[in-house]
Amino acid sequence: MSATPKNSTARRFTLTDSDLEQSSPLRRIAAAPKHASLVAISGNRPPHESVPKKVLELIKKELRADEQSVGVIVNRVQTARETHKLLQQHGFATHLLTGRMRPIDKQQILREISDCVNPDRQSPPEERTVVVATQAIEVGADFSFDALISEAAPIDSLCQRLGRLDRRGTLATQRQEPARCWILGVASEMKPNRPDPIYKEATRHTWDELQEHVGEGEIDFGPSSGIVRRLSNKARAPKPEAPLLLSTHVAAWSQTNPQPVIDPPRAEFLHGKDTKREPDVSVVWRRDRSKEALDLVPLRPAEFLAVPVSAVRRWIRGISESPISDTDTAPSWDDTQPAMQSGNELTKRRLSNLCRWVSSKESPIEKISEVADIKPGDVLIVDPAMGGLFAATWDPSTRTGTDGDNAPALPVEDLGDQAQIAYERRATLRLDPLLLQTLRLPQEPALPSPQDEQDASTPKQEVVKSWLEGLLNLPPGTVPKWLSEVIERLNDTGFAIETVGSDTASAYYVLVERAVDPGILDDSEDKPSLTGAATKLRDHLSGVGDKAATCGRRLGLCDDLVDDLRLAGELHDLGKVDSRFQAQMHGHDPVLIAAADAALAKSVSGARLRRSGWPPVRHEISSVALIQSSSAILELAHDSDLVLHLVGTHHGYGRPLLPIKEDPSPEELAAEGRIHGHRFRLDAAGDDRSDASDQVDPDVNLSVWSDLAETPLALEMADRFWRLQERYGHHGLAWLEAIFRLADWQQSAEEARNGSEEIQ
């Protein structure tokens, strides 16, 4: 579905008159008029200089009292920033929203504007609120404004933007007149000899053709106006031609682990042939870039900002900013200019304040000595004092004063601790005075510090707890919401106190939640099993089988496939019976291991892991070997290839090869239990013979040695992968894997929630 379909001859889904008659909300939306006025901005000034002044003029002179929620959508990040600054200077409640923001910052802005852009709000905002945005809100944003100001763009982009004006049609119904929009045509962007680097000639053609349709001075952009069809194809945003997709491309891309030797590039299939899209780097602002700090508080995607690589290079060199946008296509990047190659003291100083994150156990960072060494895809850790953000959006020019580059940069907030819990990770809190002073917390009680330990009579755990309780008891609004959430979580689950920089005068504490953090583990280790819910293996297998079958049935799969999904779920984690895996699940506590009455699928709460404690062979690989050891179990499957493949790939490996390592201390893995009336034992850490009177069927005895390196298992898995691709198709097999894996995730999440509730 699209508000701006590209192919006029293709079969479409449309709303009929009958549909509209039966639904008053749909009828109101479809009939809502939206009128746009064209506003020309003459002169040769670039948009970031001319557009903000015109926006301010329109808001002051043209808006009515009942147009309280105002959207301003422009084509460049710099234009959005400058517009936001000017409106703020004139006292308007203004919010900035672009695609060049850190996820945490963006979520915060969305929370702040949620009431004023809610399309179902019953009353207008109490004060006029302006949301300045880029193309980031053209698609997928369920926003509704009372009035809209947009920089000129191709007609399909304008229609997407106008979809955020009176989105439900309620304003037009209440006022009995159309919602209003102003489209700004910047003369400096309309010159034939200087095509727009993003939209090419489409913006100019749109502007010229709209002027021919002005009529009484306004143009109807309502859903029923058909404005898109009335303009030529030249007015549409350029759509690069897609390259020819061959079956060999798909076959290569379906091999995800390990990556094939011949791996066709994907960029031109995503962005079109001959499209030069500038690659990004990710920027993370952290005050402490030491190995100790990064090990305790790892980098998280929630604090990453994606920026074109040339923009970062120019920033470090102190060269004027080049325009960037939020669209997929952007001007080709060029760092070959002499000015870009020159070095100076500013460049050297900035290079000393950043490093590249390499995520190595020995050293998580490496220094960068030359700007040219910054490559696409890099993750750069930058000192917050270097600046780089304004109103949470990329701004390499921001300074604290008015004396240009001589003024210090506006510091950027370090989001390290917020990022840990953004996606339900382990909570941390760095008691670094330089970080916490930016929160403007009261000076009393004093911040606990390692420097106080020698003269303190009270244990540091009590001192820290008392300080945390003091923060929670402060008046509402004194402590940021995220900090209160972190403190409450640390208090609920318990925390350890680590020290960063023990032998230095700047040493500080880091509070770390007593929970396993998957982020600090190797990719070869079993992160999904570390929930702290102490889930028994038999319960997890049964639950995943039920969920997989339910998902398959609701998606309309045939009974045979539903049965195989269930069977795969009931078998997928059998390899966890390995005694070394069970020791990890019990935190290597000999008492817990001895007292266990059943094997665990998920770890006990607070399990203390050993990095070297995992079995060399991953549990899903052992599961495949165990299943193959019993012909009776394989006979239960309608498609045994599919069952074995789903089990072997449910953690992403095995497309097409499984990573089988040699086991220097092999042990016999044995699993028995009951599936479809067949009984087999399921024990590892203890016995699970709840029905000892039943006789174990000797044909259903699953047993295998854990050293699988010299077996043909990996090659069999690869052959099976290609057979199944032929049988179900590239997408069909991936779909079945996705159904199965999501069922496993849902069951694990449910077990984690239940375990957390029981602990509380």
CSV table of C-alpha atoms in Angstrom, one decimal, residues 240-486:
chain,number,residue,atom,x,y,z
A,240,PRO,CA,17.1,4.5,-9.9
A,241,GLU,CA,16.8,1.5,-12.2
A,242,ALA,CA,17.0,-1.8,-10.3
A,243,PRO,CA,19.7,-4.3,-11.6
A,244,LEU,CA,18.7,-7.7,-12.9
A,245,LEU,CA,18.2,-10.1,-10.0
A,246,LEU,CA,19.4,-13.7,-10.8
A,247,SER,CA,18.8,-16.9,-8.9
A,248,THR,CA,22.6,-17.1,-8.3
A,249,HIS,CA,22.3,-13.8,-6.4
A,250,VAL,CA,19.7,-15.2,-4.1
A,251,ALA,CA,21.5,-18.5,-3.7
A,252,ALA,CA,24.6,-16.6,-2.6
A,253,TRP,CA,22.8,-14.3,-0.2
A,254,SER,CA,21.0,-17.2,1.4
A,255,GLN,CA,24.3,-18.4,2.7
A,256,THR,CA,24.6,-16.3,5.8
A,257,ASN,CA,26.9,-18.3,7.9
A,258,PRO,CA,29.7,-18.6,6.9
A,259,GLN,CA,29.7,-15.8,4.3
A,260,PRO,CA,30.4,-17.3,0.9
A,261,VAL,CA,33.6,-16.6,-1.0
A,262,ILE,CA,31.6,-15.1,-3.9
A,263,ASP,CA,29.2,-12.6,-2.2
A,264,PRO,CA,27.5,-10.3,-4.7
A,265,PRO,CA,27.3,-6.7,-3.4
A,266,ARG,CA,23.8,-5.6,-2.2
A,267,ALA,CA,24.0,-1.8,-2.4
A,268,GLU,CA,22.8,-1.4,-6.0
A,269,PHE,CA,19.9,-3.8,-5.3
A,270,LEU,CA,18.8,-1.7,-2.3
A,271,HIS,CA,19.4,1.8,-3.8
A,272,GLY,CA,19.4,1.2,-7.6
A,273,LYS,CA,22.0,1.0,-10.3
A,274,ASP,CA,24.7,3.7,-10.6
A,275,THR,CA,23.5,5.2,-7.3
A,276,LYS,CA,26.4,6.6,-5.4
A,277,ARG,CA,25.3,6.5,-1.8
A,278,GLU,CA,27.7,7.8,0.7
A,279,PRO,CA,28.5,5.2,3.4
A,280,ASP,CA,28.2,6.1,7.1
A,281,VAL,CA,30.2,5.8,10.2
A,282,SER,CA,28.8,5.5,13.7
A,283,VAL,CA,29.7,8.1,16.4
A,284,VAL,CA,29.4,7.4,20.1
A,285,TRP,CA,30.2,10.0,22.8
A,286,ARG,CA,31.9,8.6,25.9
A,287,ARG,CA,33.9,10.5,28.5
A,288,ASP,CA,36.0,7.5,29.6
A,289,ARG,CA,37.3,5.4,26.8
A,290,SER,CA,39.5,3.1,28.9
A,291,LYS,CA,39.3,-0.7,28.5
A,292,GLU,CA,38.0,-0.9,32.1
A,293,ALA,CA,35.1,1.4,31.5
A,294,LEU,CA,34.1,-0.1,28.1
A,295,ASP,CA,34.2,-3.6,29.5
A,296,LEU,CA,31.9,-2.7,32.4
A,297,VAL,CA,29.6,-0.4,30.3
A,298,PRO,CA,29.8,-1.8,26.7
A,299,LEU,CA,28.8,0.3,23.7
A,300,ARG,CA,25.2,-0.2,22.6
A,301,PRO,CA,23.4,0.6,19.3
A,302,ALA,CA,21.0,2.8,21.3
A,303,GLU,CA,23.8,5.5,21.6
A,304,PHE,CA,25.1,5.3,18.0
A,305,LEU,CA,24.7,8.2,15.6
A,306,ALA,CA,25.1,7.3,11.9
A,307,VAL,CA,26.8,10.1,10.0
A,308,PRO,CA,28.3,10.2,6.4
A,309,VAL,CA,32.0,9.4,6.5
A,310,SER,CA,32.9,12.6,4.7
A,311,ALA,CA,30.9,14.7,7.2
A,312,VAL,CA,32.9,13.3,10.1
A,313,ARG,CA,36.2,13.8,8.3
A,314,ARG,CA,35.3,17.4,7.6
A,315,TRP,CA,34.3,17.9,11.2
A,316,ILE,CA,37.6,16.6,12.5
A,317,ARG,CA,39.5,18.8,10.0
A,318,GLY,CA,37.5,21.9,10.9
A,319,ILE,CA,36.2,22.3,7.4
A,320,SER,CA,32.8,23.8,6.7
A,321,GLU,CA,29.8,21.4,6.9
A,322,SER,CA,28.6,19.8,3.7
A,323,PRO,CA,24.8,19.4,3.3
A,324,ILE,CA,23.4,16.0,4.4
A,325,SER,CA,19.9,14.6,4.3
A,326,ASP,CA,18.0,11.6,5.6
A,327,THR,CA,17.3,10.0,2.2
A,328,ASP,CA,18.8,6.8,1.0
A,329,THR,CA,20.5,8.5,-1.9
A,330,ALA,CA,23.1,11.2,-1.3
A,331,PRO,CA,25.7,13.1,-3.3
A,332,SER,CA,28.9,11.1,-4.0
A,333,TRP,CA,31.6,11.7,-1.4
A,334,ASP,CA,35.0,13.1,-2.3
A,335,ASP,CA,37.9,13.6,0.1
A,336,THR,CA,40.5,14.3,-2.5
A,337,GLN,CA,40.3,18.0,-2.4
A,338,PRO,CA,43.6,19.7,-1.2
A,339,ALA,CA,41.8,21.3,1.7
A,340,MET,CA,40.6,18.0,2.9
A,341,GLN,CA,44.1,16.6,2.9
A,342,SER,CA,45.7,19.4,4.9
A,343,GLY,CA,46.5,18.9,8.6
A,344,ASN,CA,46.6,21.4,11.4
A,345,GLU,CA,46.6,21.7,15.2
A,346,LEU,CA,42.8,21.5,15.4
A,347,THR,CA,42.8,18.2,13.5
A,348,LYS,CA,45.6,16.7,15.6
A,349,ARG,CA,43.8,17.7,18.8
A,350,ARG,CA,40.5,16.2,17.7
A,351,LEU,CA,42.1,13.0,16.6
A,352,SER,CA,43.6,12.7,20.0
A,353,ASN,CA,40.1,12.9,21.5
A,354,LEU,CA,38.6,10.0,19.5
A,355,CYS,CA,39.4,6.4,18.8
A,356,ARG,CA,38.0,3.4,16.8
A,357,TRP,CA,36.1,0.7,18.6
A,358,VAL,CA,37.4,-2.7,17.6
A,359,SER,CA,35.6,-4.9,20.2
A,360,SER,CA,38.7,-6.9,21.0
A,361,LYS,CA,39.2,-8.7,24.3
A,362,GLU,CA,42.8,-7.4,24.6
A,363,SER,CA,41.9,-3.8,23.7
A,364,PRO,CA,38.5,-2.6,22.7
A,365,ILE,CA,39.8,0.5,21.0
A,366,GLU,CA,42.6,1.6,18.7
A,367,LYS,CA,44.0,5.1,18.1
A,368,ILE,CA,43.5,6.9,14.8
A,369,SER,CA,46.5,8.9,13.6
A,370,GLU,CA,45.2,10.2,10.2
A,371,VAL,CA,41.8,11.4,9.2
A,372,ALA,CA,42.0,9.3,6.1
A,373,ASP,CA,42.2,6.2,8.3
A,374,ILE,CA,38.5,6.7,9.2
A,375,LYS,CA,36.7,4.1,7.0
A,376,PRO,CA,33.0,3.5,6.2
A,377,GLY,CA,31.4,1.3,8.9
A,378,ASP,CA,33.8,2.4,11.7
A,379,VAL,CA,32.4,3.0,15.2
A,380,LEU,CA,34.2,6.1,16.6
A,381,ILE,CA,34.2,6.8,20.3
A,382,VAL,CA,34.5,10.6,20.8
A,383,ASP,CA,35.1,12.8,23.8
A,384,PRO,CA,31.8,14.6,24.6
A,385,ALA,CA,33.8,17.8,24.9
A,386,MET,CA,34.3,17.8,21.1
A,387,GLY,CA,30.6,18.5,20.6
A,388,GLY,CA,28.8,17.5,17.5
A,389,LEU,CA,25.2,17.7,18.4
A,390,PHE,CA,22.6,20.4,18.8
A,391,ALA,CA,19.1,19.6,20.0
A,392,ALA,CA,20.1,16.0,19.8
A,393,THR,CA,20.8,16.3,16.0
A,394,TRP,CA,24.1,16.1,14.2
A,395,ASP,CA,25.7,19.6,14.2
A,396,PRO,CA,29.5,19.8,13.8
A,397,SER,CA,29.5,23.5,14.1
A,398,THR,CA,27.9,23.9,17.6
A,399,ARG,CA,29.8,26.2,20.0
A,400,THR,CA,29.0,27.5,23.5
A,401,GLY,CA,29.7,31.1,22.6
A,402,THR,CA,29.4,33.5,19.7
A,403,ASP,CA,33.1,33.8,18.8
A,404,GLY,CA,33.1,31.1,16.2
A,405,ASP,CA,35.7,28.3,16.2
A,406,ASN,CA,37.5,29.9,19.1
A,407,ALA,CA,34.6,29.1,21.4
A,408,PRO,CA,34.6,25.7,23.1
A,409,ALA,CA,32.2,23.1,21.6
A,410,LEU,CA,28.9,22.5,23.3
A,411,PRO,CA,29.4,19.2,25.2
A,412,VAL,CA,27.4,16.2,24.2
A,413,GLU,CA,25.6,14.0,26.8
A,414,ASP,CA,27.2,10.6,27.5
A,415,LEU,CA,24.4,8.1,27.2
A,416,GLY,CA,26.4,5.0,28.2
A,417,ASP,CA,24.3,4.1,31.2
A,418,GLN,CA,21.0,4.9,29.6
A,419,ALA,CA,21.9,2.7,26.6
A,420,GLN,CA,22.5,-0.4,28.8
A,421,ILE,CA,18.8,-0.6,29.8
A,422,ALA,CA,17.3,0.8,26.5
A,423,TYR,CA,17.0,-2.8,25.2
A,424,GLU,CA,16.6,-4.6,28.6
A,425,ARG,CA,20.3,-5.1,29.0
A,426,ARG,CA,22.1,-5.2,32.3
A,427,ALA,CA,21.8,-2.0,34.3
A,428,THR,CA,24.9,0.0,35.1
A,429,LEU,CA,25.6,3.4,36.8
A,430,ARG,CA,29.0,5.1,36.6
A,431,LEU,CA,29.6,7.3,39.6
A,432,ASP,CA,32.0,9.5,37.7
A,433,PRO,CA,31.8,13.1,39.1
A,434,LEU,CA,32.4,14.6,35.6
A,435,LEU,CA,29.4,12.6,34.2
A,436,LEU,CA,27.0,13.2,37.1
A,437,GLN,CA,27.7,16.9,37.4
A,438,THR,CA,25.9,17.4,34.1
A,439,LEU,CA,22.8,16.1,35.7
A,440,ARG,CA,22.9,18.9,38.3
A,441,LEU,CA,22.2,16.7,41.2
A,442,PRO,CA,22.4,18.1,44.8
A,443,GLN,CA,25.8,18.1,46.4
A,444,GLU,CA,24.5,16.3,49.5
A,445,PRO,CA,24.9,13.5,50.2
A,446,ALA,CA,28.4,13.4,48.8
A,447,LEU,CA,29.1,11.1,45.8
A,448,PRO,CA,30.7,7.8,47.0
A,449,SER,CA,34.3,7.6,45.8
A,450,PRO,CA,37.2,5.1,46.0
A,451,GLN,CA,39.2,7.9,47.5
A,452,ASP,CA,37.1,7.7,50.7
A,453,GLU,CA,37.6,4.0,51.4
A,454,GLN,CA,40.7,4.3,53.6
A,455,ASP,CA,39.1,6.6,56.1
A,456,ALA,CA,35.6,5.2,56.0
A,457,SER,CA,34.2,3.1,58.8
A,458,THR,CA,31.1,2.2,56.9
A,459,PRO,CA,31.3,-0.5,54.2
A,460,LYS,CA,31.2,0.9,50.7
A,461,GLN,CA,28.1,-1.1,49.9
A,462,GLU,CA,26.1,0.6,52.6
A,463,VAL,CA,27.5,4.0,51.6
A,464,VAL,CA,26.5,3.5,48.0
A,465,LYS,CA,23.0,2.2,48.9
A,466,SER,CA,22.4,5.2,51.2
A,467,TRP,CA,23.4,7.6,48.4
A,468,LEU,CA,21.0,5.9,46.0
A,469,GLU,CA,18.2,6.0,48.5
A,470,GLY,CA,18.9,9.7,49.0
A,471,LEU,CA,18.4,10.3,45.3
A,472,LEU,CA,15.1,8.5,45.2
A,473,ASN,CA,13.8,10.6,48.1
A,474,LEU,CA,14.5,13.9,46.3
A,475,PRO,CA,11.5,16.0,45.2
A,476,PRO,CA,9.9,14.8,41.9
A,477,GLY,CA,11.7,16.1,38.8
A,478,THR,CA,15.1,16.5,40.5
A,479,VAL,CA,16.4,13.2,39.3
A,480,PRO,CA,16.0,12.3,35.6
A,481,LYS,CA,13.4,9.5,34.9
A,482,TRP,CA,16.0,7.2,33.4
A,483,LEU,CA,18.3,7.5,36.5
A,484,SER,CA,15.4,6.7,38.8
A,485,GLU,CA,14.7,3.6,36.7
A,486,VAL,CA,18.3,2.5,36.9
